[in-house]
């Protein structure tokens, strides 16, 4: 079957078209078209995503992105068998644009709609491989239990998967998401939006300098909730600690900026990894899936592998390929297809009364 996926939960207008075949042991996906139109440049001047602007841009971009994808795939809309669309979580005005667009396509071509969860998409984002048009997904029970660390601009959560399609959130942030904290700290340091990659760049420079010159550590920040008796997180206090550090410094020089960025990244990642390792041990996890925008962080990837080795854990670590760490529609296609297989779809949007849900949980 041919499945079209639409993702508009935040500031990326994304559409993918895949061809899916069921084999004896696995499901094979062929990417026919995959496009992401980013609005970063527009939102940059606001220092974050501006929902009504995102809505306007999605509405404008969706038909253009669809046209591009269909052209790339050399396929007409009539040949598409199902449409997966993100219904949440995310920014509701943005989500609505994707839903309305899917409804219009349903009306025009009578193609069934699969309401899809954005976070489930991030979990499935580890399957497509770098530079390859074909990939297989095997929902193998040998992989279970799986632990998923989902880290993005809106979410920070640990999800336990003991059986496929059943998700148990064992911990989450009590305030800011980790990506949000990266973005806010970057803003305090005068860096552009989105802050995650900017902080990453600065810290890489700083880490090189430290290993060369053995500079002493001048700035220390807290590791909030590291030793709390649960799997929850908190990043708002860390962000405030950065604010006070900047206030107490007489001048923010390039050097202090680099040091703050590095200490912030150290602190945030230390807590994420500490709790992830603790959960891997407690639940005897066989696979770790890290997903969401912050999973692009190289330091997180490096230290996660290192700590897993150090703790002698027999767990396979799965990060998405770089282009799929952030929001994309390919992950929605994969997650959506399995919903379809479980009969979770509707022939007409009218019978489902599709609704955006900004806080939709797994
Ligand atoms: O998943 P995503 O693209 O959108 C949401 O669903 O939120 O995640 C975006 C977040 C932003 O906060 C961005 O700053 C962060 O991911 N991010 C990073 C890195 N690249 C993107 N955070 C830390 N290090 C990075 N290299
Ligand atoms: Zn996301």
mmCIF file with all atom_site columns, C-alpha atoms and ligand atoms in Angstrom, residues 9 118-119 122 152 292-293 326-327 331, ligand 2:
data_model
loop_
_atom_site.group_PDB
_atom_site.id
_atom_site.type_symbol
_atom_site.label_atom_id
_atom_site.label_alt_id
_atom_site.label_comp_id
_atom_site.label_asym_id
_atom_site.label_entity_id
_atom_site.label_seq_id
_atom_site.pdbx_PDB_ins_code
_atom_site.Cartn_x
_atom_site.Cartn_y
_atom_site.Cartn_z
_atom_site.occupancy
_atom_site.B_iso_or_equiv
_atom_site.pdbx_formal_charge
_atom_site.auth_seq_id
_atom_site.auth_comp_id
_atom_site.auth_asym_id
_atom_site.auth_atom_id
_atom_site.pdbx_PDB_model_num
ATOM   1  C  CA  . UNK A 1 9   ? 2.764  19.803 15.118 1.00 0.00 ? 9   UNK A CA  1
ATOM   2  C  CA  . UNK A 1 118 ? 3.691  12.579 17.309 1.00 0.00 ? 118 UNK A CA  1
ATOM   3  C  CA  . UNK A 1 119 ? 5.619  10.958 20.180 1.00 0.00 ? 119 UNK A CA  1
ATOM   4  C  CA  . UNK A 1 122 ? 9.650  9.820  17.438 1.00 0.00 ? 122 UNK A CA  1
ATOM   5  C  CA  . UNK A 1 152 ? 12.355 17.528 22.325 1.00 0.00 ? 152 UNK A CA  1
ATOM   6  C  CA  . UNK A 1 292 ? 13.233 13.916 19.466 1.00 0.00 ? 292 UNK A CA  1
ATOM   7  C  CA  . UNK A 1 293 ? 15.187 17.028 18.529 1.00 0.00 ? 293 UNK A CA  1
ATOM   8  C  CA  . UNK A 1 326 ? 13.827 16.551 14.544 1.00 0.00 ? 326 UNK A CA  1
ATOM   9  C  CA  . UNK A 1 327 ? 10.256 16.583 13.322 1.00 0.00 ? 327 UNK A CA  1
ATOM   10 C  CA  . UNK A 1 331 ? 8.309  8.776  11.400 1.00 0.00 ? 331 UNK A CA  1
HETATM 11 ZN ZN1 . LIG B 2 .   ? 8.946  16.398 17.893 1.00 0.00 ? 2   LIG B ZN1 1
#
